[in-house]
Amino acid sequence: MSDRAPASAGRLLVTGCDVLRVPPEGECEILQARDIVVADGVIQDVRPTQDVRPTGTVAHVRPDVIDRSDVIDGRGLLAVPGLINAHTHSPMVLMRGAAEDVTVEGWFNDRVWPMESNLTAADVRTGARLACAEMIRSGVTTFADHYFFPEQIAEAVAETGLRADIAPTYFSSRGQEALESTVRFAEEWHGGAEGRVTVSLGPHAPYTVDDTDLRTLAGHARRLGVRTHIHAAEHLEQTRSSLERRGITPIRVLHETGVLDAGALIAHGCGIVEDDLPLLAGHADTTAVAYCPKVYLKHALSPLTPVRDLLAAGVTVAVGTDGAAGHNTLDVWEALRLVALTQKQAVRDATWMTVSDTLRLALRGGARALGLQDRIGALEPGMRADIVLTDLSGAHCRPLHDPRAALVYSARAGDVRTVVVDGRVLMCDGRLLTVDEPTLLDEADARVARILDTSHGRAVQHYDP
Amino acid sequence: MSDRAPASAGRLLVTGCDVLRVPPEGECEILQARDIVVADGVIQDVRPTQDVRPTGTVAHVRPDVIDRSDVIDGRGLLAVPGLINAHTHSPMVLMRGAAEDVTVEGWFNDRVWPMESNLTAADVRTGARLACAEMIRSGVTTFADHYFFPEQIAEAVAETGLRADIAPTYFSSRGQEALESTVRFAEEWHGGAEGRVTVSLGPHAPYTVDDTDLRTLAGHARRLGVRTHIHAAEHLEQTRSSLERRGITPIRVLHETGVLDAGALIAHGCGIVEDDLPLLAGHADTTAVAYCPKVYLKHALSPLTPVRDLLAAGVTVAVGTDGAAGHNTLDVWEALRLVALTQKQAVRDATWMTVSDTLRLALRGGARALGLQDRIGALEPGMRADIVLTDLSGAHCRPLHDPRAALVYSARAGDVRTVVVDGRVLMCDGRLLTVDEPTLLDEADARVARILDTSHGRAVQHYDP
């Protein structure tokens, strides 16, 4: 926990910034020279900027607007909606760079699942906080997490001020008590941290959770009004294996066990086939697919998620990083750039997945994927104030003909200057306000040797989809 | 030109840094706690660090070593060989973000070639300097350029202290005088700027330069002892078109016109086919292919350059960004990451293009591609002192299990702190010493509207390969 007090969550005024507008369809726009007025964590207005004195203090603003407010000088910066990481395993930052140049099977069975058997609640506590620090620095304000010791992640989110949907990872091999504990986590934490934490149930995948457990969890999801976050059809071989072993695709398993009906965030879906599309489309209002292209390339997967077919069928697609043991960063800028690049190539159409469509997929798609489209994903009155101020004045973005293209193809996480979540300032001009980063980095370093030791031969699970 | 004096190119001592060692084959290594001793632009020694006082001043070092030397405190930083951008069109930073979401044909005929008809020598002068600033900031110390007004680029390189191989772009449509002028440029500038500028001849491509001109230029290249830098077999359709129109592949055109025999740096090569491999292998000591994956994905090309086949045939492969009108940055970190990601997927082998092989391709491959393997690409005694100090202490690289993996998969251009070329410090802890960046950015902005105006309907060339 930081020794520095977090900024107030009362009133906030961001003055003189440009604002990225991401409409539900059509071209994104840059609204120039705006003030963003925030009260009680909600955007009240995005209006042409008022006269601002050169010192940065605000003049000619009605006193009731600036009463108790923090004022952020946004001149020269572009405000974008906070980025959304629609699929990750945040504490896996502890294993960043520790599973390189291996097959998918080797990644699971020789590296990651053995390492994960070493993890303690305290490790996850540190890993989740480190992940939050990295995400705040890169302008990610919301993440959909899927991991063990979920209460540690929820505490990290509560403390650092981020927003997250947290799914407790469950394997059937863990037994009934583990299943009940994931349900209790949902009961305790859904709507927690002043509404910034939501919960999804987290059966790992159709190949590690049996149909009975999927049905039970889908029933709990419906009862609790939460969704399920699950890996499915991660690549085409898994779909083929499912067809061979049981005659139906992984997506149909989710359909038949009621998981789709209760609402599902499906990670990856590179193995989604044509027959799956109507099943997903039938639940398009509560079902989404998180696309994490960097890890698919790194794991040499082909084909990639059929994003164009999914969007054409009305299914929401969002962008995620997956865990840092595969993606190496939690950088959604990197991920959304790869959305555009990989999808243009995948469908052999350079005019598709345009700059505007990529930003829309990452922002509005991300919000819908988490069921939060009424709260986040756009800087508009009535939305929660999750605001990222980016500085596109660096040489690598100049001349700045088109800030939208710069966001997709030139900008870097390091261009993020200031981050606001729910109206609270989490980073101000590169300074983290809710994380004691040096102490946290030392804590993480101290845990490394033990976590990386796989000489014991244990694993949390065996991969054999 | 900067109003700040460049640092001395005499003696230089970098103390206490870790050093990336990239061997000709096998795993890369991290040498811990070294001093890099530089004199007259050349690395004299990379030795275990001497006692360094906490203040950063050096003690117990022989006086003759520190005489007249600049001392850089490298503690906590990783020294890597300066990155090499093996194919770019540096002044095209002026068109960054101005040609998005279009087909290859539209990119050339509707956007880039019309915009290029607006360019003046003064535009190129500004664009090249801006590109140099961006490259210095991101740790690129050498680039292979291909553009108009090459003397402006050479002046920018001389002034900013970078290293470059510059090819003057030539189309046959420009006529005999233009051809002779490119040869004169080679005669005047090869070996210029204290040896930091080398020249290649720059026929644009086999589809824009006729065989007679290719033969003439190959003859000049042999006479002058320089190579040819040329676009060829950019994608498979070009190869097919060449086979249809004249019965041979673009690579065979280079073979038959003597271009390969004189030595060639071939940009792209996504359309290199099996029959081309023996032709390239026959000139493997002086021929290389520059792979620029971001633009291939963005232009929806498939297949990609057959990197595995080329390497297996003994042909050098290096990494480039291409121009910023396609790549949007000149960021070689981004490019080398995409080398690993795209090549693993292209050959469906996650264990291939390892972290070590990717670094080797970018560094040793880059040096060989420019014929500079005896001067750059490694931090070893006898090599020119092109040194980049990177800071991998940020949250996005931590814990730092494996700095080599961090360089390929986590690090960002913004992690570069200090850049040395030929023993001269060009950037010190993020401060550019040879570029007046604010003035330069203003100059670039002032040129934008005129350069982007394509209402005149002119173009430097028509694309119809």
PDB file of C-alpha atoms in Angstrom, chain A residues 93-98 100-104 130 133-134 137-138 294-304 326-329 331 334 337-338 340-342 344-345 347-356 393-402 405-406 408-414 437 441-442 444-445 448 452, chain B residues 93-98 100-104 130 133-134 137-138 294-304 326-329 331 334 337-338 340-342 344-345 347-356 393-402 405-406 408-414 437 441-442 444-445 448 452:
ATOM      1  CA  VAL A  93       3.684 -10.928 -14.412  1.00  0.00           C
ATOM      2  CA  LEU A  94       5.792 -12.859 -11.891  1.00  0.00           C
ATOM      3  CA  MET A  95       6.614 -15.343 -14.687  1.00  0.00           C
ATOM      4  CA  ARG A  96       7.315 -12.748 -17.388  1.00  0.00           C
ATOM      5  CA  GLY A  97      10.003 -14.056 -19.716  1.00  0.00           C
ATOM      6  CA  ALA A  98      10.193 -17.454 -17.988  1.00  0.00           C
ATOM      7  CA  GLU A 100      10.108 -18.631 -24.050  1.00  0.00           C
ATOM      8  CA  ASP A 101      10.469 -20.502 -27.322  1.00  0.00           C
ATOM      9  CA  VAL A 102       8.452 -23.566 -26.303  1.00  0.00           C
ATOM     10  CA  THR A 103       5.464 -25.379 -27.801  1.00  0.00           C
ATOM     11  CA  VAL A 104       1.999 -24.826 -26.370  1.00  0.00           C
ATOM     12  CA  LEU A 130       2.723  -5.242  -9.814  1.00  0.00           C
ATOM     13  CA  ALA A 133       1.145  -0.734 -11.502  1.00  0.00           C
ATOM     14  CA  GLU A 134       2.071  -1.779 -15.038  1.00  0.00           C
ATOM     15  CA  ARG A 137       1.323   3.211 -16.248  1.00  0.00           C
ATOM     16  CA  SER A 138       0.094   2.090 -19.660  1.00  0.00           C
ATOM     17  CA  LYS A 294       0.436 -11.507 -29.581  1.00  0.00           C
ATOM     18  CA  VAL A 295       0.223 -14.861 -27.817  1.00  0.00           C
ATOM     19  CA  TYR A 296      -1.281 -16.591 -30.841  1.00  0.00           C
ATOM     20  CA  LEU A 297       1.606 -15.485 -33.033  1.00  0.00           C
ATOM     21  CA  LYS A 298       4.102 -16.397 -30.326  1.00  0.00           C
ATOM     22  CA  HIS A 299       2.549 -19.835 -29.956  1.00  0.00           C
ATOM     23  CA  ALA A 300       2.574 -20.243 -33.759  1.00  0.00           C
ATOM     24  CA  LEU A 301      -1.192 -20.641 -33.982  1.00  0.00           C
ATOM     25  CA  SER A 302      -3.021 -20.524 -37.279  1.00  0.00           C
ATOM     26  CA  PRO A 303      -5.811 -19.797 -38.067  1.00  0.00           C
ATOM     27  CA  LEU A 304      -6.466 -16.836 -35.792  1.00  0.00           C
ATOM     28  CA  GLY A 326       2.876 -15.475 -22.793  1.00  0.00           C
ATOM     29  CA  HIS A 327       2.380 -11.830 -23.775  1.00  0.00           C
ATOM     30  CA  ASN A 328       5.346 -10.518 -21.709  1.00  0.00           C
ATOM     31  CA  THR A 329       3.527  -7.238 -21.089  1.00  0.00           C
ATOM     32  CA  ASP A 331       0.237  -3.432 -22.754  1.00  0.00           C
ATOM     33  CA  GLU A 334       0.584  -3.273 -28.236  1.00  0.00           C
ATOM     34  CA  ARG A 337      -2.042  -2.553 -32.763  1.00  0.00           C
ATOM     35  CA  LEU A 338      -1.765  -6.286 -33.352  1.00  0.00           C
ATOM     36  CA  ALA A 340      -5.357  -4.273 -36.734  1.00  0.00           C
ATOM     37  CA  LEU A 341      -2.184  -5.807 -38.180  1.00  0.00           C
ATOM     38  CA  THR A 342      -3.107  -9.456 -37.742  1.00  0.00           C
ATOM     39  CA  LYS A 344      -5.841  -7.191 -42.022  1.00  0.00           C
ATOM     40  CA  GLN A 345      -3.461  -9.991 -42.942  1.00  0.00           C
ATOM     41  CA  VAL A 347      -8.512 -11.773 -44.186  1.00  0.00           C
ATOM     42  CA  ARG A 348      -6.117 -10.366 -46.831  1.00  0.00           C
ATOM     43  CA  ASP A 349      -7.832  -6.995 -46.809  1.00  0.00           C
ATOM     44  CA  ALA A 350      -5.765  -3.936 -45.953  1.00  0.00           C
ATOM     45  CA  THR A 351      -8.873  -1.746 -45.983  1.00  0.00           C
ATOM     46  CA  TRP A 352     -10.494  -3.734 -43.183  1.00  0.00           C
ATOM     47  CA  MET A 353     -10.072  -3.321 -39.407  1.00  0.00           C
ATOM     48  CA  THR A 354      -9.557   0.374 -39.913  1.00  0.00           C
ATOM     49  CA  VAL A 355      -8.092   2.705 -37.359  1.00  0.00           C
ATOM     50  CA  SER A 356     -11.588   3.661 -36.188  1.00  0.00           C
ATOM     51  CA  SER A 393       4.076  15.179 -28.972  1.00  0.00           C
ATOM     52  CA  GLY A 394       7.059  12.805 -29.098  1.00  0.00           C
ATOM     53  CA  ALA A 395       9.180  12.493 -32.247  1.00  0.00           C
ATOM     54  CA  HIS A 396       7.778   9.005 -32.921  1.00  0.00           C
ATOM     55  CA  CYS A 397       4.279  10.472 -33.392  1.00  0.00           C
ATOM     56  CA  ARG A 398       5.209  13.610 -35.362  1.00  0.00           C
ATOM     57  CA  PRO A 399       4.050  15.240 -37.512  1.00  0.00           C
ATOM     58  CA  LEU A 400       0.699  14.372 -35.991  1.00  0.00           C
ATOM     59  CA  HIS A 401      -1.523  14.329 -39.086  1.00  0.00           C
ATOM     60  CA  ASP A 402      -4.012  11.963 -37.550  1.00  0.00           C
ATOM     61  CA  ALA A 405      -3.741   6.633 -36.524  1.00  0.00           C
ATOM     62  CA  ALA A 406      -1.072   7.584 -34.004  1.00  0.00           C
ATOM     63  CA  VAL A 408      -3.172   2.599 -33.248  1.00  0.00           C
ATOM     64  CA  TYR A 409       0.184   2.602 -35.051  1.00  0.00           C
ATOM     65  CA  SER A 410       2.705   4.946 -33.410  1.00  0.00           C
ATOM     66  CA  ALA A 411       1.913   5.614 -29.754  1.00  0.00           C
ATOM     67  CA  ARG A 412       3.494   3.661 -26.925  1.00  0.00           C
ATOM     68  CA  ALA A 413       2.410   2.874 -23.402  1.00  0.00           C
ATOM     69  CA  GLY A 414       5.098   5.300 -22.275  1.00  0.00           C
ATOM     70  CA  GLU A 437       6.356   0.920  -6.888  1.00  0.00           C
ATOM     71  CA  LEU A 441       9.345  -4.302  -7.291  1.00  0.00           C
ATOM     72  CA  ASP A 442      11.660  -5.408  -4.474  1.00  0.00           C
ATOM     73  CA  ALA A 444       8.438  -9.242  -6.537  1.00  0.00           C
ATOM     74  CA  ASP A 445      12.162  -9.800  -7.075  1.00  0.00           C
ATOM     75  CA  VAL A 448      11.262 -15.033  -8.153  1.00  0.00           C
ATOM     76  CA  LEU A 452      10.583 -20.411 -11.009  1.00  0.00           C
TER      77      LEU A 452
ATOM     78  CA  VAL B  93       8.231  10.431 -41.341  1.00  0.00           C
ATOM     79  CA  LEU B  94       6.638  13.560 -42.836  1.00  0.00           C
ATOM     80  CA  MET B  95       3.787  11.333 -44.116  1.00  0.00           C
ATOM     81  CA  ARG B  96       3.344   9.312 -40.927  1.00  0.00           C
ATOM     82  CA  GLY B  97      -0.309   8.368 -40.527  1.00  0.00           C
ATOM     83  CA  ALA B  98      -1.302   9.897 -43.875  1.00  0.00           C
ATOM     84  CA  GLU B 100      -4.093   4.390 -43.617  1.00  0.00           C
ATOM     85  CA  ASP B 101      -6.474   1.551 -44.419  1.00  0.00           C
ATOM     86  CA  VAL B 102      -5.799   1.456 -48.154  1.00  0.00           C
ATOM     87  CA  THR B 103      -4.765  -1.270 -50.584  1.00  0.00           C
ATOM     88  CA  VAL B 104      -1.150  -1.516 -51.753  1.00  0.00           C
ATOM     89  CA  LEU B 130      13.293  14.319 -37.657  1.00  0.00           C
ATOM     90  CA  ALA B 133      15.918  12.257 -33.843  1.00  0.00           C
ATOM     91  CA  GLU B 134      13.364   9.459 -33.626  1.00  0.00           C
ATOM     92  CA  ARG B 137      15.723   8.234 -29.176  1.00  0.00           C
ATOM     93  CA  SER B 138      14.897   4.587 -29.883  1.00  0.00           C
ATOM     94  CA  LYS B 294       4.793  -4.613 -39.709  1.00  0.00           C
ATOM     95  CA  VAL B 295       4.150  -3.239 -43.183  1.00  0.00           C
ATOM     96  CA  TYR B 296       3.452  -6.680 -44.636  1.00  0.00           C
ATOM     97  CA  LEU B 297       0.758  -7.315 -42.050  1.00  0.00           C
ATOM     98  CA  LYS B 298      -0.642  -3.812 -42.515  1.00  0.00           C
ATOM     99  CA  HIS B 299      -0.760  -4.289 -46.273  1.00  0.00           C
ATOM    100  CA  ALA B 300      -2.415  -7.689 -45.773  1.00  0.00           C
ATOM    101  CA  LEU B 301       0.379  -9.592 -47.530  1.00  0.00           C
ATOM    102  CA  SER B 302       0.638 -13.339 -47.381  1.00  0.00           C
ATOM    103  CA  PRO B 303       2.905 -15.251 -47.618  1.00  0.00           C
ATOM    104  CA  LEU B 304       5.637 -13.407 -45.735  1.00  0.00           C
ATOM    105  CA  GLY B 326       3.660   2.413 -43.829  1.00  0.00           C
ATOM    106  CA  HIS B 327       5.306   1.431 -40.547  1.00  0.00           C
ATOM    107  CA  ASN B 328       4.272   4.639 -38.714  1.00  0.00           C
ATOM    108  CA  THR B 329       7.446   4.507 -36.598  1.00  0.00           C
ATOM    109  CA  ASP B 331      11.155   1.696 -34.080  1.00  0.00           C
ATOM    110  CA  GLU B 334       8.846  -3.061 -32.572  1.00  0.00           C
ATOM    111  CA  ARG B 337       9.550  -8.245 -31.924  1.00  0.00           C
ATOM    112  CA  LEU B 338       7.440  -8.775 -35.025  1.00  0.00           C
ATOM    113  CA  ALA B 340       9.946 -13.328 -33.838  1.00  0.00           C
ATOM    114  CA  LEU B 341       6.146 -13.271 -33.677  1.00  0.00           C
ATOM    115  CA  THR B 342       5.435 -13.429 -37.410  1.00  0.00           C
ATOM    116  CA  LYS B 344       7.013 -18.386 -35.451  1.00  0.00           C
ATOM    117  CA  GLN B 345       3.497 -18.258 -36.841  1.00  0.00           C
ATOM    118  CA  VAL B 347       6.312 -21.676 -40.106  1.00  0.00           C
ATOM    119  CA  ARG B 348       3.993 -22.947 -37.339  1.00  0.00           C
ATOM    120  CA  ASP B 349       6.877 -23.566 -34.970  1.00  0.00           C
ATOM    121  CA  ALA B 350       6.877 -21.763 -31.614  1.00  0.00           C
ATOM    122  CA  THR B 351      10.354 -23.080 -30.845  1.00  0.00           C
ATOM    123  CA  TRP B 352      11.879 -21.380 -33.888  1.00  0.00           C
ATOM    124  CA  MET B 353      13.160 -17.783 -34.215  1.00  0.00           C
ATOM    125  CA  THR B 354      14.181 -17.883 -30.585  1.00  0.00           C
ATOM    126  CA  VAL B 355      15.011 -14.862 -28.501  1.00  0.00           C
ATOM    127  CA  SER B 356      18.722 -15.332 -29.241  1.00  0.00           C
ATOM    128  CA  SER B 393      13.919  -1.527 -14.548  1.00  0.00           C
ATOM    129  CA  GLY B 394      10.396  -0.401 -15.481  1.00  0.00           C
ATOM    130  CA  ALA B 395       7.338  -2.287 -14.256  1.00  0.00           C
ATOM    131  CA  HIS B 396       6.672  -3.640 -17.762  1.00  0.00           C
ATOM    132  CA  CYS B 397       9.983  -5.557 -17.683  1.00  0.00           C
ATOM    133  CA  ARG B 398       9.854  -6.777 -14.074  1.00  0.00           C
ATOM    134  CA  PRO B 399      10.684  -9.174 -12.551  1.00  0.00           C
ATOM    135  CA  LEU B 400      13.600  -9.318 -14.974  1.00  0.00           C
ATOM    136  CA  HIS B 401      14.183 -13.074 -15.168  1.00  0.00           C
ATOM    137  CA  ASP B 402      15.741 -12.900 -18.586  1.00  0.00           C
ATOM    138  CA  ALA B 405      13.560 -12.050 -23.491  1.00  0.00           C
ATOM    139  CA  ALA B 406      12.785  -8.569 -22.176  1.00  0.00           C
ATOM    140  CA  VAL B 408      12.569  -8.997 -27.622  1.00  0.00           C
ATOM    141  CA  TYR B 409       9.161  -9.125 -25.939  1.00  0.00           C
ATOM    142  CA  SER B 410       8.787  -6.449 -23.224  1.00  0.00           C
ATOM    143  CA  ALA B 411      11.130  -3.516 -23.755  1.00  0.00           C
ATOM    144  CA  ARG B 412      10.071  -0.354 -25.540  1.00  0.00           C
ATOM    145  CA  ALA B 413      11.944   2.302 -27.457  1.00  0.00           C
ATOM    146  CA  GLY B 414      11.277   4.573 -24.493  1.00  0.00           C
ATOM    147  CA  GLU B 437      14.218  18.770 -31.396  1.00  0.00           C
ATOM    148  CA  LEU B 441       9.325  19.555 -34.839  1.00  0.00           C
ATOM    149  CA  ASP B 442       8.024  23.052 -35.553  1.00  0.00           C
ATOM    150  CA  ALA B 444       8.149  19.652 -39.772  1.00  0.00           C
ATOM    151  CA  ASP B 445       4.685  20.818 -38.725  1.00  0.00           C
ATOM    152  CA  VAL B 448       2.673  19.279 -43.521  1.00  0.00           C
ATOM    153  CA  LEU B 452      -0.264  16.217 -47.947  1.00  0.00           C
TER     154      LEU B 452
END
